[in-house]
Amino acid sequence: MVGILSLGNTLKVFPYVFMTHNEIVNDEHQGVKYTFSYCPITKSSVAFKRNGLFRVSGYLFNGNLTPWYEETETIWSQVLLKGILGEKENIQFNTI
């Protein structure tokens, strides 16, 4: 299984075997910074635009991954697509 992200004429492929061990990848394509996150428990993924770096928080929300935004120390919900704790609480992800 893989996650596939379409960026214009480019496809980025994220093998779930790799993502199971990393869960979050911060990347950039043609000046667009984005994060691809994968929750191995629910086998769900999402890609969203970013400014700073996202990391794995170690917490779950409804059994799903919660990325941590280093710059503001905000914890985000992958399933709700928004901040759930911290400075960016209730701010929506800009999904790709």
Short mmCIF file of N, CA and C in Angstrom, two decimals:
data_model
loop_
_atom_site.label_atom_id
_atom_site.label_comp_id
_atom_site.label_asym_id
_atom_site.label_seq_id
_atom_site.Cartn_x
_atom_site.Cartn_y
_atom_site.Cartn_z
N MET A 1 0.84 -1.18 0.00
CA MET A 1 0.00 0.00 0.00
C MET A 1 0.89 1.24 0.00
N VAL A 2 0.40 2.27 -0.65
CA VAL A 2 1.14 3.54 -0.74
C VAL A 2 0.19 4.71 -0.60
N GLY A 3 0.74 5.84 -0.22
CA GLY A 3 0.04 7.11 -0.29
C GLY A 3 0.56 7.82 -1.52
N ILE A 4 -0.32 8.41 -2.30
CA ILE A 4 0.08 9.12 -3.52
C ILE A 4 -0.37 10.56 -3.43
N LEU A 5 0.56 11.47 -3.69
CA LEU A 5 0.29 12.89 -3.65
C LEU A 5 0.53 13.47 -5.04
N SER A 6 -0.46 14.14 -5.59
CA SER A 6 -0.35 14.76 -6.91
C SER A 6 -0.02 16.24 -6.74
N LEU A 7 1.13 16.65 -7.29
CA LEU A 7 1.56 18.04 -7.23
C LEU A 7 1.81 18.51 -8.66
N GLY A 8 0.78 19.08 -9.28
CA GLY A 8 0.89 19.48 -10.69
C GLY A 8 1.08 18.25 -11.56
N ASN A 9 2.17 18.21 -12.31
CA ASN A 9 2.47 17.07 -13.18
C ASN A 9 3.33 16.02 -12.48
N THR A 10 3.55 16.17 -11.18
CA THR A 10 4.42 15.27 -10.43
C THR A 10 3.61 14.46 -9.44
N LEU A 11 3.93 13.18 -9.36
CA LEU A 11 3.34 12.31 -8.34
C LEU A 11 4.42 11.95 -7.33
N LYS A 12 4.11 12.08 -6.05
CA LYS A 12 4.99 11.64 -4.98
C LYS A 12 4.36 10.40 -4.38
N VAL A 13 5.15 9.37 -4.20
CA VAL A 13 4.65 8.10 -3.67
C VAL A 13 5.30 7.86 -2.30
N PHE A 14 4.47 7.58 -1.31
CA PHE A 14 4.94 7.32 0.05
C PHE A 14 4.53 5.89 0.42
N PRO A 15 5.45 4.92 0.33
CA PRO A 15 5.12 3.54 0.69
C PRO A 15 4.77 3.44 2.18
N TYR A 16 3.66 2.79 2.49
CA TYR A 16 3.24 2.68 3.87
C TYR A 16 4.24 1.90 4.72
N VAL A 17 5.01 1.00 4.11
CA VAL A 17 6.04 0.27 4.84
C VAL A 17 7.05 1.28 5.41
N PHE A 18 7.42 2.27 4.62
CA PHE A 18 8.32 3.33 5.07
C PHE A 18 7.62 4.25 6.06
N MET A 19 6.39 4.61 5.77
CA MET A 19 5.65 5.57 6.60
C MET A 19 5.30 5.00 7.97
N THR A 20 5.16 3.69 8.08
CA THR A 20 4.86 3.06 9.37
C THR A 20 5.95 3.39 10.39
N HIS A 21 7.18 3.50 9.94
CA HIS A 21 8.30 3.78 10.84
C HIS A 21 8.53 5.28 11.04
N ASN A 22 8.10 6.10 10.11
CA ASN A 22 8.36 7.54 10.17
C ASN A 22 7.13 8.36 10.52
N GLU A 23 5.99 8.00 10.03
CA GLU A 23 4.68 8.62 10.26
C GLU A 23 4.55 10.03 9.69
N ILE A 24 5.59 10.84 9.74
CA ILE A 24 5.52 12.20 9.20
C ILE A 24 6.74 12.48 8.34
N VAL A 25 6.48 13.03 7.13
CA VAL A 25 7.55 13.46 6.24
C VAL A 25 7.30 14.93 5.89
N ASN A 26 8.28 15.78 6.17
CA ASN A 26 8.25 17.18 5.76
C ASN A 26 9.04 17.27 4.47
N ASP A 27 8.43 17.81 3.42
CA ASP A 27 9.07 17.85 2.11
C ASP A 27 8.73 19.17 1.43
N GLU A 28 9.31 19.36 0.26
CA GLU A 28 9.06 20.57 -0.53
C GLU A 28 9.11 20.20 -2.00
N HIS A 29 8.21 20.79 -2.79
CA HIS A 29 8.19 20.57 -4.24
C HIS A 29 7.89 21.89 -4.93
N GLN A 30 8.80 22.34 -5.75
CA GLN A 30 8.67 23.59 -6.51
C GLN A 30 8.23 24.75 -5.61
N GLY A 31 8.89 24.87 -4.48
CA GLY A 31 8.63 25.98 -3.55
C GLY A 31 7.44 25.79 -2.63
N VAL A 32 6.70 24.70 -2.78
CA VAL A 32 5.55 24.42 -1.90
C VAL A 32 6.01 23.47 -0.80
N LYS A 33 6.01 23.96 0.43
CA LYS A 33 6.37 23.12 1.57
C LYS A 33 5.12 22.37 2.02
N TYR A 34 5.28 21.08 2.27
CA TYR A 34 4.13 20.29 2.72
C TYR A 34 4.58 19.19 3.67
N THR A 35 3.62 18.65 4.36
CA THR A 35 3.83 17.51 5.24
C THR A 35 2.90 16.39 4.80
N PHE A 36 3.42 15.18 4.75
CA PHE A 36 2.61 13.98 4.49
C PHE A 36 2.64 13.19 5.79
N SER A 37 1.46 12.92 6.36
CA SER A 37 1.41 12.15 7.60
C SER A 37 0.59 10.89 7.40
N TYR A 38 0.98 9.85 8.13
CA TYR A 38 0.34 8.54 8.02
C TYR A 38 0.16 7.96 9.42
N CYS A 39 -1.04 7.51 9.72
CA CYS A 39 -1.32 6.86 11.00
C CYS A 39 -1.37 5.35 10.78
N PRO A 40 -0.39 4.60 11.31
CA PRO A 40 -0.38 3.15 11.10
C PRO A 40 -1.51 2.42 11.81
N ILE A 41 -2.12 3.03 12.81
CA ILE A 41 -3.22 2.39 13.53
C ILE A 41 -4.48 2.38 12.66
N THR A 42 -4.83 3.55 12.09
CA THR A 42 -6.05 3.65 11.28
C THR A 42 -5.77 3.49 9.79
N LYS A 43 -4.48 3.42 9.44
CA LYS A 43 -4.05 3.31 8.04
C LYS A 43 -4.63 4.45 7.19
N SER A 44 -4.59 5.66 7.77
CA SER A 44 -5.08 6.84 7.07
C SER A 44 -3.93 7.84 6.91
N SER A 45 -4.02 8.64 5.87
CA SER A 45 -2.98 9.63 5.62
C SER A 45 -3.59 10.93 5.13
N VAL A 46 -2.80 12.00 5.23
CA VAL A 46 -3.21 13.31 4.75
C VAL A 46 -1.96 14.10 4.39
N ALA A 47 -2.09 14.97 3.41
CA ALA A 47 -1.01 15.89 3.05
C ALA A 47 -1.53 17.30 3.19
N PHE A 48 -0.69 18.18 3.72
CA PHE A 48 -1.11 19.57 3.93
C PHE A 48 0.09 20.50 3.80
N LYS A 49 -0.21 21.73 3.39
CA LYS A 49 0.83 22.75 3.26
C LYS A 49 1.29 23.16 4.66
N ARG A 50 2.54 23.61 4.72
CA ARG A 50 3.11 23.98 6.01
C ARG A 50 4.07 25.15 5.85
N ASN A 51 4.40 25.78 6.97
CA ASN A 51 5.45 26.78 7.02
C ASN A 51 6.66 26.19 7.74
N GLY A 52 6.45 25.74 8.97
CA GLY A 52 7.52 25.15 9.77
C GLY A 52 7.52 23.64 9.68
N LEU A 53 8.12 23.00 10.67
CA LEU A 53 8.25 21.54 10.68
C LEU A 53 7.21 20.89 11.58
N PHE A 54 6.69 19.77 11.13
CA PHE A 54 5.80 18.95 11.94
C PHE A 54 6.56 17.71 12.40
N ARG A 55 6.22 17.25 13.59
CA ARG A 55 6.83 16.06 14.17
C ARG A 55 5.71 15.18 14.73
N VAL A 56 6.07 13.96 15.09
CA VAL A 56 5.11 13.06 15.74
C VAL A 56 5.00 13.48 17.20
N SER A 57 3.78 13.68 17.68
CA SER A 57 3.58 14.13 19.07
C SER A 57 3.65 12.97 20.06
N GLY A 58 3.30 11.78 19.62
CA GLY A 58 3.23 10.64 20.53
C GLY A 58 1.84 10.46 21.14
N TYR A 59 0.93 11.38 20.83
CA TYR A 59 -0.43 11.31 21.33
C TYR A 59 -1.38 10.85 20.23
N LEU A 60 -2.54 10.35 20.65
CA LEU A 60 -3.59 9.95 19.71
C LEU A 60 -4.86 10.74 20.03
N PHE A 61 -5.66 11.01 19.00
CA PHE A 61 -6.98 11.60 19.17
C PHE A 61 -7.95 10.70 18.42
N ASN A 62 -8.90 10.12 19.13
CA ASN A 62 -9.82 9.12 18.55
C ASN A 62 -9.04 8.02 17.83
N GLY A 63 -7.93 7.61 18.43
CA GLY A 63 -7.12 6.52 17.87
C GLY A 63 -6.31 6.91 16.65
N ASN A 64 -6.20 8.21 16.37
CA ASN A 64 -5.50 8.66 15.16
C ASN A 64 -4.33 9.55 15.53
N LEU A 65 -3.36 9.59 14.64
CA LEU A 65 -2.14 10.38 14.77
C LEU A 65 -2.43 11.86 15.04
N THR A 66 -1.61 12.48 15.88
CA THR A 66 -1.71 13.92 16.14
C THR A 66 -0.34 14.56 15.91
N PRO A 67 -0.13 15.15 14.74
CA PRO A 67 1.14 15.84 14.48
C PRO A 67 1.34 17.02 15.43
N TRP A 68 2.61 17.29 15.74
CA TRP A 68 2.99 18.40 16.60
C TRP A 68 3.74 19.42 15.77
N TYR A 69 3.29 20.68 15.83
CA TYR A 69 3.91 21.76 15.07
C TYR A 69 4.96 22.42 15.96
N GLU A 70 6.20 22.24 15.57
CA GLU A 70 7.34 22.67 16.37
C GLU A 70 7.33 24.17 16.70
N GLU A 71 7.02 24.99 15.73
CA GLU A 71 7.12 26.45 15.87
C GLU A 71 6.18 27.02 16.94
N THR A 72 4.95 26.51 17.01
CA THR A 72 3.96 27.04 17.97
C THR A 72 3.61 26.03 19.06
N GLU A 73 4.22 24.86 19.01
CA GLU A 73 3.94 23.77 19.94
C GLU A 73 2.46 23.41 19.97
N THR A 74 1.84 23.47 18.79
CA THR A 74 0.44 23.11 18.64
C THR A 74 0.33 21.63 18.28
N ILE A 75 -0.62 20.95 18.88
CA ILE A 75 -0.93 19.57 18.51
C ILE A 75 -2.14 19.61 17.59
N TRP A 76 -2.02 18.91 16.47
CA TRP A 76 -3.06 18.89 15.44
C TRP A 76 -3.71 17.52 15.39
N SER A 77 -4.94 17.47 14.95
CA SER A 77 -5.64 16.20 14.75
C SER A 77 -5.65 15.87 13.27
N GLN A 78 -5.08 14.71 12.93
CA GLN A 78 -5.10 14.28 11.53
C GLN A 78 -6.53 13.98 11.10
N VAL A 79 -7.34 13.43 11.98
CA VAL A 79 -8.71 13.05 11.63
C VAL A 79 -9.64 14.28 11.53
N LEU A 80 -9.42 15.29 12.37
CA LEU A 80 -10.26 16.50 12.32
C LEU A 80 -9.71 17.56 11.36
N LEU A 81 -8.45 17.39 10.96
CA LEU A 81 -7.77 18.34 10.05
C LEU A 81 -7.66 19.73 10.64
N LYS A 82 -7.42 19.82 11.97
CA LYS A 82 -7.29 21.13 12.61
C LYS A 82 -6.48 21.00 13.90
N GLY A 83 -6.01 22.16 14.39
CA GLY A 83 -5.31 22.20 15.66
C GLY A 83 -6.27 21.88 16.79
N ILE A 84 -5.79 21.10 17.78
CA ILE A 84 -6.66 20.74 18.90
C ILE A 84 -6.12 21.20 20.24
N LEU A 85 -4.85 21.63 20.29
CA LEU A 85 -4.28 22.11 21.54
C LEU A 85 -3.11 23.03 21.24
N GLY A 86 -3.16 24.23 21.78
CA GLY A 86 -2.05 25.16 21.58
C GLY A 86 -2.47 26.41 20.83
N GLU A 87 -1.48 27.17 20.40
CA GLU A 87 -1.69 28.47 19.76
C GLU A 87 -2.59 28.40 18.52
N LYS A 88 -2.50 27.33 17.75
CA LYS A 88 -3.27 27.20 16.50
C LYS A 88 -4.54 26.35 16.67
N GLU A 89 -5.04 26.24 17.90
CA GLU A 89 -6.25 25.46 18.15
C GLU A 89 -7.40 25.96 17.28
N ASN A 90 -8.12 25.02 16.67
CA ASN A 90 -9.27 25.26 15.79
C ASN A 90 -8.91 25.85 14.43
N ILE A 91 -7.63 25.99 14.12
CA ILE A 91 -7.19 26.41 12.79
C ILE A 91 -7.13 25.18 11.90
N GLN A 92 -7.71 25.24 10.71
CA GLN A 92 -7.77 24.10 9.79
C GLN A 92 -6.45 23.91 9.04
N PHE A 93 -6.12 22.64 8.75
CA PHE A 93 -5.02 22.31 7.85
C PHE A 93 -5.36 22.86 6.46
N ASN A 94 -4.35 23.26 5.73
CA ASN A 94 -4.51 23.62 4.31
C ASN A 94 -4.14 22.36 3.52
N THR A 95 -5.10 21.45 3.34
CA THR A 95 -4.81 20.16 2.74
C THR A 95 -4.51 20.27 1.25
N ILE A 96 -3.74 19.30 0.78
CA ILE A 96 -3.39 19.20 -0.64
C ILE A 96 -4.17 18.03 -1.22
#
